[in-house]
XYZ file of C-alpha atoms in Angstrom:
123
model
C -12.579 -65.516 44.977
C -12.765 -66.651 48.808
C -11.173 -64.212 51.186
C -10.288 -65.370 54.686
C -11.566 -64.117 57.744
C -8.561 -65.907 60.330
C -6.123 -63.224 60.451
C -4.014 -61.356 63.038
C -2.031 -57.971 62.782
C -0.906 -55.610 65.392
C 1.041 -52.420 65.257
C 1.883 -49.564 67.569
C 0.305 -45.970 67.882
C 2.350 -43.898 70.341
C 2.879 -45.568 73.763
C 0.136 -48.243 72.612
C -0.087 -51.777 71.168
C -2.821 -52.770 69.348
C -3.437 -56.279 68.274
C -6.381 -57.362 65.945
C -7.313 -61.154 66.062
C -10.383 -62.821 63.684
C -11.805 -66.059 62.544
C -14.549 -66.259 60.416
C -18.402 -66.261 62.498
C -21.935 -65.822 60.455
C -22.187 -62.781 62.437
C -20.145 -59.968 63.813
C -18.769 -60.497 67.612
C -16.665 -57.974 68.973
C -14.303 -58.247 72.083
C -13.043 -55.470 72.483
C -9.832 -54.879 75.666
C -8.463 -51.191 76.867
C -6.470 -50.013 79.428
C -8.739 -47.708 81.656
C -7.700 -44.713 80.409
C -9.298 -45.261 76.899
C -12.400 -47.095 78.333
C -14.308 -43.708 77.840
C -14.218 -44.820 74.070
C -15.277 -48.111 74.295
C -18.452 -47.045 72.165
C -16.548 -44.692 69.605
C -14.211 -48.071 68.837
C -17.160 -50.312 69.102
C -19.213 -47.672 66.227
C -15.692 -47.594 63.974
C -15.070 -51.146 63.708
C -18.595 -52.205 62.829
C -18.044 -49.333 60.167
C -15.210 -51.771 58.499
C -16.455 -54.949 59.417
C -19.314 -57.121 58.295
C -19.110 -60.505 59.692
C -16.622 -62.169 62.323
C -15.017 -62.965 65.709
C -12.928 -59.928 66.331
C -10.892 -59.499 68.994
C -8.925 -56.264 69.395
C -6.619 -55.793 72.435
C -5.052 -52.370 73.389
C -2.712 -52.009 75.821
C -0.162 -49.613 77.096
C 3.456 -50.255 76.707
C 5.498 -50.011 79.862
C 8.542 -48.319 79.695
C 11.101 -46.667 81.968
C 9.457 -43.871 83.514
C 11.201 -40.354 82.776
C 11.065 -37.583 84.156
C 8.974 -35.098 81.596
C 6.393 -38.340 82.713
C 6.023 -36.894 85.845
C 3.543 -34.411 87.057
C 4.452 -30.848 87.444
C 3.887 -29.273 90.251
C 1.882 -26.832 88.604
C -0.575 -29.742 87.825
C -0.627 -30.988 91.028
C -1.688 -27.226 92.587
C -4.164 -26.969 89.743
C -5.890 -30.733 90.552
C -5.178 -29.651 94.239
C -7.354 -26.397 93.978
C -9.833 -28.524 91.560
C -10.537 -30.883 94.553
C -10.469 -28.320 97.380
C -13.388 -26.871 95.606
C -15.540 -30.262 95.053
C -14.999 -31.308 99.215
C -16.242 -27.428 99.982
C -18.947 -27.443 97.682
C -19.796 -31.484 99.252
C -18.597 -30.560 103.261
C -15.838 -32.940 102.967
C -12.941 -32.703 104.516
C -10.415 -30.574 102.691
C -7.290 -32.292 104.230
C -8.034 -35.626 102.984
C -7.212 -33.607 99.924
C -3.007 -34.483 99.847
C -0.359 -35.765 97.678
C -1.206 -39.649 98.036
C -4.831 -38.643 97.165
C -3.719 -36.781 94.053
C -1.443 -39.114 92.394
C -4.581 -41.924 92.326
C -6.659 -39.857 91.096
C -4.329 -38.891 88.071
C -3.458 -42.576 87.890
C -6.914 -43.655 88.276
C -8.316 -40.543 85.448
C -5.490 -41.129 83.085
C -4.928 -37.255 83.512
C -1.709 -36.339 81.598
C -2.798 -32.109 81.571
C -5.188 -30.715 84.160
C -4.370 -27.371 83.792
C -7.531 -27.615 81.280
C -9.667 -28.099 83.918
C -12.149 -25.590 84.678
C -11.663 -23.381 87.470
């Protein structure tokens, strides 16, 4: 019995979507889209998928779902003094400047880390 390879399925996993997309190829072709904060595990995805799958054009898309923003969404400022104090110590240890070091600064670089707890960083 034939199987197909065409399909599509997604589904949600917390605050993400993820949508699965093949047709049938000879060979296996991944194409594989993340938001930035999960492009760390580009390789880990890439390693699982060829796992499960033999043959193919897959495309799998993550992405986050916007919602309203609360307010447990918002840093603490407990995790703002702890990324404060994190980055204080990098610009001493480079000779930077130390006041560049302020609130607009911070908030990119959570955005830009996908940093949800920095109080595990090491002091």
């Amino acid at each position: 019995m034939k199987r197909s390879m065409t399909a599509y399925g997604r589904g949600f996993s917390g605050p993400y979507l993820i949508e699965i997309h093949s047709v049938n190829r000879k060979g296996l072709e991944l194409n594989l889209y993340l938001p930035r904060e999960l492009l760390c595990y580009d390789i880990d995805i890439r390693k699982l998928l060829k796992e499960h799958l033999k043959r193919g054009s897959v495309t799998v898309r993550i992405t986050k779902e916007k919602g309203k923003a609360e307010l447990s969404d918002l840093p603490s400022v407990e995790v703002l003094a702890v990324l404060k104090e994190h980055y204080e110590k990098m610009a001493q240890t480079l000779q930077l400047d130390p006041q560049a070091i302020n609130l607009p600064f911070l908030c990119n670089q959570l955005q830009l880390a996908g940093i949800e707890d920095v109080t595990k960083i090491d002091k």
